[in-house]
Coordinates of C-alpha atoms in Angstrom, one line a residue:
X14 CA 113.7 113.2 100.4
X15 CA 110.1 114.4 101.9
X16 CA 107.6 115.7 100.5
X17 CA 106.5 119.1 101.1
X18 CA 105.1 121.9 98.8
X19 CA 107.3 124.1 96.9
X20 CA 105.6 127.4 97.3
X21 CA 105.2 129.7 99.4
X22 CA 103.1 133.1 100.7
X23 CA 100.6 134.1 97.9
X24 CA 102.2 131.9 94.8
X25 CA 99.3 130.5 93.1
X26 CA 99.1 126.7 94.2
X27 CA 95.6 125.8 92.9
X28 CA 93.2 126.9 90.5
X29 CA 90.4 124.6 90.4
X30 CA 86.3 125.5 89.7
X31 CA 86.5 129.2 90.2
X32 CA 88.9 128.6 93.1
X33 CA 92.4 129.8 94.0
X34 CA 94.8 128.8 96.4
X35 CA 97.6 130.3 97.3
X36 CA 100.4 128.0 99.2
X37 CA 100.1 129.6 102.2
X38 CA 95.6 128.2 101.5
X39 CA 97.8 124.9 101.1
X40 CA 100.1 125.0 104.0
X41 CA 97.4 126.7 106.1
X42 CA 94.7 123.6 105.0
X43 CA 97.5 120.7 105.5
X44 CA 98.3 122.6 109.3
X45 CA 94.6 121.5 109.9
X46 CA 93.6 118.5 108.1
X47 CA 91.9 115.9 111.8
X48 CA 94.7 113.7 112.4
X49 CA 93.9 110.3 113.0
X50 CA 93.6 108.4 116.7
X51 CA 97.3 107.3 116.9
X52 CA 96.1 104.0 117.7
X53 CA 94.0 103.6 114.1
X54 CA 95.5 101.2 111.6
X55 CA 93.3 102.9 108.7
X56 CA 94.8 105.4 106.7
X57 CA 93.2 108.8 105.3
X58 CA 91.3 109.1 102.6
X59 CA 91.2 111.7 99.4
X60 CA 89.2 109.1 96.7
X61 CA 85.7 111.2 97.3
X62 CA 87.0 114.3 97.9
X63 CA 87.1 117.3 95.4
X64 CA 90.6 117.7 93.9
X65 CA 92.1 121.4 95.8
X66 CA 91.2 118.9 99.2
X67 CA 92.4 115.5 97.0
X68 CA 95.6 116.9 97.6
X69 CA 95.4 118.6 100.6
X70 CA 94.5 115.3 101.8
X71 CA 97.9 113.5 100.5
X72 CA 100.1 116.0 101.3
X73 CA 98.7 116.4 105.0
X74 CA 99.0 112.5 105.2
X75 CA 102.9 112.9 104.3
X76 CA 103.0 115.6 107.2
X77 CA 101.5 113.2 109.2
X78 CA 103.8 110.3 108.2
X79 CA 100.3 108.5 107.2
X80 CA 99.0 106.5 104.4
X81 CA 95.9 108.1 101.7
X82 CA 94.0 106.2 99.5
X83 CA 93.6 107.9 96.3
X84 CA 90.9 105.4 94.2
X85 CA 87.8 105.3 92.2
X86 CA 84.9 105.4 94.7
X87 CA 83.5 103.3 91.8
X88 CA 85.7 100.6 91.3
X89 CA 87.9 100.1 95.4
X90 CA 90.3 97.3 94.4
X91 CA 90.0 94.9 97.6
X92 CA 92.2 95.2 100.8
X93 CA 92.4 92.5 103.5
X94 CA 95.4 93.1 104.6
X95 CA 96.5 96.7 106.6
X96 CA 98.9 99.0 105.6
X97 CA 102.7 97.6 104.8
X98 CA 103.8 100.2 107.7
X99 CA 106.2 102.2 105.2
X100 CA 103.4 102.5 102.7
X101 CA 101.9 105.9 101.8
X102 CA 100.1 105.5 99.0
X103 CA 97.1 102.7 98.1
X104 CA 96.7 103.5 94.7
X105 CA 95.4 100.8 92.1
X106 CA 95.8 100.0 88.4
X107 CA 94.2 101.7 86.1
X108 CA 91.9 98.7 85.0
X109 CA 93.0 98.8 81.5
X110 CA 92.5 94.8 80.9
X111 CA 90.8 93.5 84.3
X112 CA 89.4 95.6 87.5
X113 CA 91.9 96.9 89.2
X114 CA 94.9 95.7 91.2
X115 CA 95.7 97.4 95.3
X116 CA 98.5 98.9 95.1
X117 CA 101.6 100.8 97.6
X118 CA 103.9 103.1 97.6
X119 CA 106.3 104.2 99.6
X120 CA 107.0 108.3 99.7
X121 CA 109.7 108.2 98.2
X122 CA 109.3 105.7 95.7
X123 CA 108.0 109.0 93.4
X124 CA 109.6 111.7 95.6
X125 CA 113.0 110.5 95.0
X126 CA 112.5 110.8 91.5
X127 CA 111.2 114.0 90.7
X128 CA 114.0 115.8 90.8
X129 CA 115.4 113.9 87.4
X130 CA 111.8 113.8 86.0
X131 CA 112.2 117.8 86.2
X132 CA 115.6 117.8 84.4
X133 CA 114.2 116.0 81.8
X134 CA 110.4 117.9 82.1
X135 CA 111.6 120.9 81.3
X136 CA 109.0 122.0 84.3
X137 CA 109.3 125.0 85.9
X138 CA 107.6 126.4 89.4
X139 CA 106.7 129.2 87.1
X140 CA 104.1 126.7 85.2
X141 CA 100.8 126.0 85.5
X142 CA 100.4 122.1 85.1
X143 CA 96.6 121.2 83.4
X144 CA 95.9 117.8 85.1
X145 CA 93.6 116.1 82.4
X146 CA 92.0 113.6 84.3
X147 CA 91.0 111.9 87.8
X148 CA 93.7 111.7 90.8
X149 CA 93.1 108.2 90.6
X150 CA 94.4 107.1 87.7
X151 CA 98.0 107.7 89.1
X152 CA 99.4 109.3 86.0
X153 CA 97.4 112.8 87.3
X154 CA 97.6 111.9 90.4
X155 CA 102.0 112.6 90.5
X156 CA 101.4 115.4 87.7
X157 CA 100.0 117.2 90.5
X158 CA 102.0 115.8 93.2
X159 CA 104.8 116.7 91.6
X160 CA 103.4 120.3 90.5
X161 CA 103.0 121.9 93.7
X162 CA 105.9 119.8 95.3
X163 CA 107.7 122.2 93.1
X164 CA 106.0 124.9 93.5
X165 CA 104.3 125.3 90.0
X166 CA 100.2 125.7 89.7
X167 CA 97.8 123.1 89.2
X168 CA 94.5 123.6 87.2
X169 CA 92.0 122.4 85.4
X170 CA 91.7 125.3 82.7
X171 CA 93.5 125.1 80.3
X172 CA 93.6 128.6 78.7
X173 CA 96.1 129.1 81.1
X174 CA 98.4 126.4 82.1
X175 CA 101.7 126.1 80.5
X176 CA 102.1 122.1 80.7
X177 CA 100.4 119.2 81.0
X178 CA 100.6 115.4 81.4
X179 CA 98.3 113.4 79.5
X180 CA 98.0 109.9 76.8
X181 CA 99.3 111.0 73.4
X182 CA 94.8 111.3 72.2
X183 CA 94.3 113.8 74.7
X184 CA 97.1 115.5 74.2
X185 CA 96.0 115.7 70.7
X186 CA 92.8 117.5 71.7
X187 CA 93.4 119.6 74.6
X188 CA 96.8 121.3 73.1
X189 CA 94.3 122.8 70.8
X190 CA 93.1 124.6 73.9
X191 CA 96.3 125.6 75.3
X192 CA 97.3 128.7 73.9
X193 CA 100.2 129.8 76.2
X194 CA 101.7 125.6 76.3
X195 CA 105.5 125.4 76.7
X196 CA 106.0 121.5 78.0
X197 CA 103.7 118.2 77.2
X198 CA 104.5 115.2 78.6
X199 CA 103.0 111.9 77.0
X200 CA 101.7 108.9 79.0
X201 CA 100.5 105.9 78.8
X202 CA 101.0 104.3 75.4
X203 CA 103.1 105.6 72.4
X204 CA 102.9 108.9 71.0
X205 CA 102.7 108.2 67.0
X206 CA 105.7 110.2 64.6
X207 CA 102.5 112.7 62.9
X208 CA 101.4 113.8 66.5
X209 CA 105.1 113.7 68.2
X210 CA 106.1 115.8 64.9
X211 CA 103.0 118.1 65.3
X212 CA 103.2 119.0 68.5
X213 CA 107.1 119.7 68.2
X214 CA 106.6 122.1 65.2
X215 CA 104.1 124.4 67.6
X216 CA 108.1 125.0 70.2
X217 CA 106.5 122.7 72.7
X218 CA 109.1 120.9 74.9
X219 CA 107.7 117.4 74.5
X220 CA 108.3 114.8 76.7
X221 CA 107.6 110.7 76.0
X222 CA 107.9 108.2 79.4
X223 CA 106.9 104.9 79.6
X224 CA 106.2 103.7 83.1
X225 CA 103.1 101.9 84.8
X226 CA 101.4 102.2 88.7
X227 CA 103.3 99.4 88.9
X228 CA 106.2 101.1 88.8
X229 CA 106.5 105.0 88.1
X230 CA 108.8 106.2 85.6
X231 CA 110.9 103.5 83.6
X232 CA 112.9 106.0 81.3
X233 CA 111.6 109.1 79.4
X234 CA 113.0 111.2 76.4
X235 CA 113.0 113.6 74.4
X236 CA 111.6 114.3 71.8
X237 CA 113.7 116.3 68.9
X238 CA 116.9 115.5 71.2
X239 CA 117.3 111.5 71.9
X240 CA 115.9 109.3 69.4
X241 CA 114.6 106.3 72.1
X242 CA 113.7 106.5 75.7
X243 CA 116.5 106.5 77.8
X244 CA 116.3 104.0 81.8
X245 CA 116.3 106.8 84.5
X246 CA 119.5 106.1 86.5
X247 CA 119.2 103.8 89.2
X248 CA 116.5 102.2 87.0
X249 CA 118.3 99.0 85.4
X250 CA 116.2 96.7 83.3
X251 CA 116.3 93.5 81.7
X252 CA 114.2 91.5 78.5
X253 CA 113.6 87.8 78.1
X254 CA 111.8 86.3 75.4
X255 CA 111.0 90.2 74.9
X256 CA 109.4 90.7 77.6
X257 CA 110.1 93.7 80.0
X258 CA 111.7 93.3 83.0
X259 CA 113.0 96.4 85.3
X260 CA 114.3 96.8 88.9
X261 CA 113.5 100.1 90.2
X262 CA 114.0 102.3 93.3
X263 CA 110.7 104.0 92.3
X264 CA 108.5 100.3 92.4
X265 CA 105.9 99.7 94.6
X266 CA 105.7 97.9 97.6
X267 CA 104.0 94.5 96.1
X268 CA 106.5 95.5 92.8
X269 CA 110.3 95.0 94.8
X270 CA 112.7 93.4 92.7
X271 CA 112.4 92.5 89.2
X272 CA 109.3 93.2 87.8
X273 CA 107.7 93.3 83.9
X274 CA 103.7 94.5 83.8
X275 CA 103.8 92.2 80.2
X276 CA 105.2 94.6 78.0
X277 CA 107.0 93.7 75.6
X278 CA 110.1 95.1 74.8
X279 CA 113.9 95.8 73.3
X280 CA 117.1 97.0 75.3
X281 CA 120.3 98.7 74.2
X282 CA 122.1 99.8 76.6
X283 CA 120.3 101.9 78.7
X284 CA 118.2 102.7 75.6
X285 CA 114.6 101.4 75.8
X286 CA 111.9 100.8 72.8
X287 CA 108.1 99.1 73.8
X288 CA 107.0 97.6 71.8
X289 CA 103.2 97.4 73.9
X290 CA 101.1 94.8 75.8
X291 CA 102.1 91.4 74.9
X292 CA 98.7 90.7 75.6
X293 CA 97.9 92.9 72.9
X294 CA 99.9 91.2 70.3
X295 CA 98.1 89.4 67.6
X296 CA 99.2 86.3 65.7
X297 CA 97.7 86.5 62.6
X298 CA 98.9 83.4 60.4
X299 CA 102.3 83.1 62.4
X300 CA 103.3 87.0 61.7
X301 CA 103.3 88.6 65.7
X302 CA 101.3 92.2 65.2
X303 CA 101.3 94.6 67.9
X304 CA 98.2 95.7 69.0
X305 CA 99.4 99.2 69.6
X306 CA 101.8 99.8 66.5
X307 CA 98.1 99.3 64.3
X308 CA 96.4 102.0 66.8
X309 CA 100.1 104.3 65.6
X310 CA 98.7 103.7 62.2
X311 CA 96.0 104.5 62.0
X312 CA 95.6 107.1 64.3
X313 CA 97.8 109.1 61.8
X314 CA 94.8 108.5 59.1
X315 CA 93.3 111.2 57.7
X316 CA 89.8 111.1 59.5
X317 CA 90.9 109.5 61.8
X318 CA 89.9 110.5 65.9
X319 CA 90.9 107.3 67.6
X320 CA 91.3 104.2 66.8
X321 CA 92.0 100.4 69.2
X322 CA 92.8 97.0 67.9
X323 CA 92.1 94.3 68.4
X324 CA 92.4 90.2 67.4
X325 CA 89.2 87.9 66.8
X326 CA 90.1 84.4 66.1
X327 CA 90.0 83.0 62.8
X328 CA 89.4 79.6 61.3
X329 CA 92.5 79.2 59.3
X330 CA 94.9 82.4 60.1
X331 CA 94.7 81.4 64.0
X332 CA 93.5 85.7 64.4
X333 CA 93.3 88.6 62.2
X334 CA 92.8 92.1 63.4
X335 CA 90.1 94.6 63.7
X336 CA 90.0 98.0 63.7
X337 CA 87.4 100.3 66.2
X338 CA 87.6 103.5 65.5
X339 CA 86.4 106.9 66.2
X340 CA 85.7 109.5 62.7
X341 CA 86.5 112.7 63.3
X342 CA 83.5 113.8 60.6
X343 CA 85.8 114.9 57.8
X344 CA 85.9 111.0 55.9
X345 CA 84.3 108.8 55.8
X346 CA 85.1 104.7 56.0
X347 CA 85.6 104.3 52.2
X348 CA 88.4 106.3 52.3
X349 CA 90.3 105.7 55.4
X350 CA 90.3 101.8 54.8
X351 CA 91.8 102.2 51.0
X352 CA 94.2 104.6 53.1
X353 CA 95.8 101.9 55.3
X354 CA 95.8 99.6 52.4
X355 CA 98.3 101.7 50.8
X356 CA 100.0 101.5 54.3
X357 CA 99.9 98.9 55.7
X358 CA 101.3 94.9 55.8
X359 CA 98.6 92.1 54.8
X360 CA 99.1 90.9 58.4
X361 CA 98.6 94.4 60.5
X362 CA 95.7 95.5 57.6
X363 CA 92.0 95.3 60.0
X364 CA 90.0 93.0 58.2
X365 CA 86.5 94.1 60.2
X366 CA 85.9 97.9 60.4
X367 CA 84.4 99.1 63.1
X368 CA 82.9 102.5 63.9
X369 CA 81.9 103.8 66.8
X370 CA 81.1 107.3 68.6
X371 CA 83.3 107.2 71.7
X372 CA 85.7 104.6 72.2
X373 CA 85.7 103.0 76.4
X374 CA 88.7 104.3 78.0
X375 CA 90.1 104.1 81.8
X376 CA 90.1 107.6 84.1
X377 CA 94.1 107.9 82.4
X378 CA 92.2 108.5 79.1
X379 CA 94.4 104.7 78.1
X380 CA 91.5 102.0 75.6
X381 CA 89.8 99.9 78.1
X382 CA 91.0 96.9 75.5
X383 CA 88.6 94.5 78.1
X384 CA 85.5 96.2 77.4
X385 CA 86.0 96.3 73.5
X386 CA 86.2 92.7 73.9

């Protein structure tokens, strides 16, 4: 299967910052995109381009059989070697736990997953897909490339969008500005039950998936129809000492074979429960507390807009939990702490609370734990 535009003619393909590109416009622009010299080992570079031109560059590279870089211009990963001859996308990890690492993947490692992802998500060629962040965050690049492969429209305007991909914290906010929302795809971190119920109650098809820049799609579920994440076809998984490893046809070239990103998980047949990064596990007096679990609870509390949990060294307990939160202005910290005490275990209950105006985040919207620490 190859990466080609899925729409034709006067059908809108991209509506971005007041500019509209039909599929005919896009196809012509892709065809006219400059070719690299035949002997040039360098890749196309879409990193600093506006979204429409960046996507034209990506599809032009696919049509020309060349690689394309889509990276954060401010924090480019070091690439000391020429691209693997099979490489198509040259991207990077999100950098949520350190400096982004370079990744290369084939076109097939994404395109081959598109039909199954389309079936699960329910996104249609008639949808308008909202892109909520820069393309160098692979979640957003995947969303945009999949939409154009399908023949849907890509936009930056929530008022016109019918579908959206985002991390849960962004999803909760943006859906308030999407009057025509039909499909919401949550990725990047765990989706809390309250947010899931709130979104599903709006008669929005809600999809949660687990994956990473290295592995792409691993598992997904339709909230309200499936209780657990289900492994994608062709994906195998196993756990060892609680840590998840994946064998997948959708992996980046450097993640071939059994590969893990350090997530703690539980596997029952092909049903997957992901608890979060092992490096986000906090050891409180011998009890393991997963930071993402604490964050999911905190964000369900009235008055909390967003939350992060980190471990702080303690002379007796080893570590204790500290919370860094954004308040929405409706309640003060004392009331939030009282609510937390009523529902959280003593090990998971934060001992230190810090209120900030805005949590540090990566380009994809994930909490930048390195910055918090």
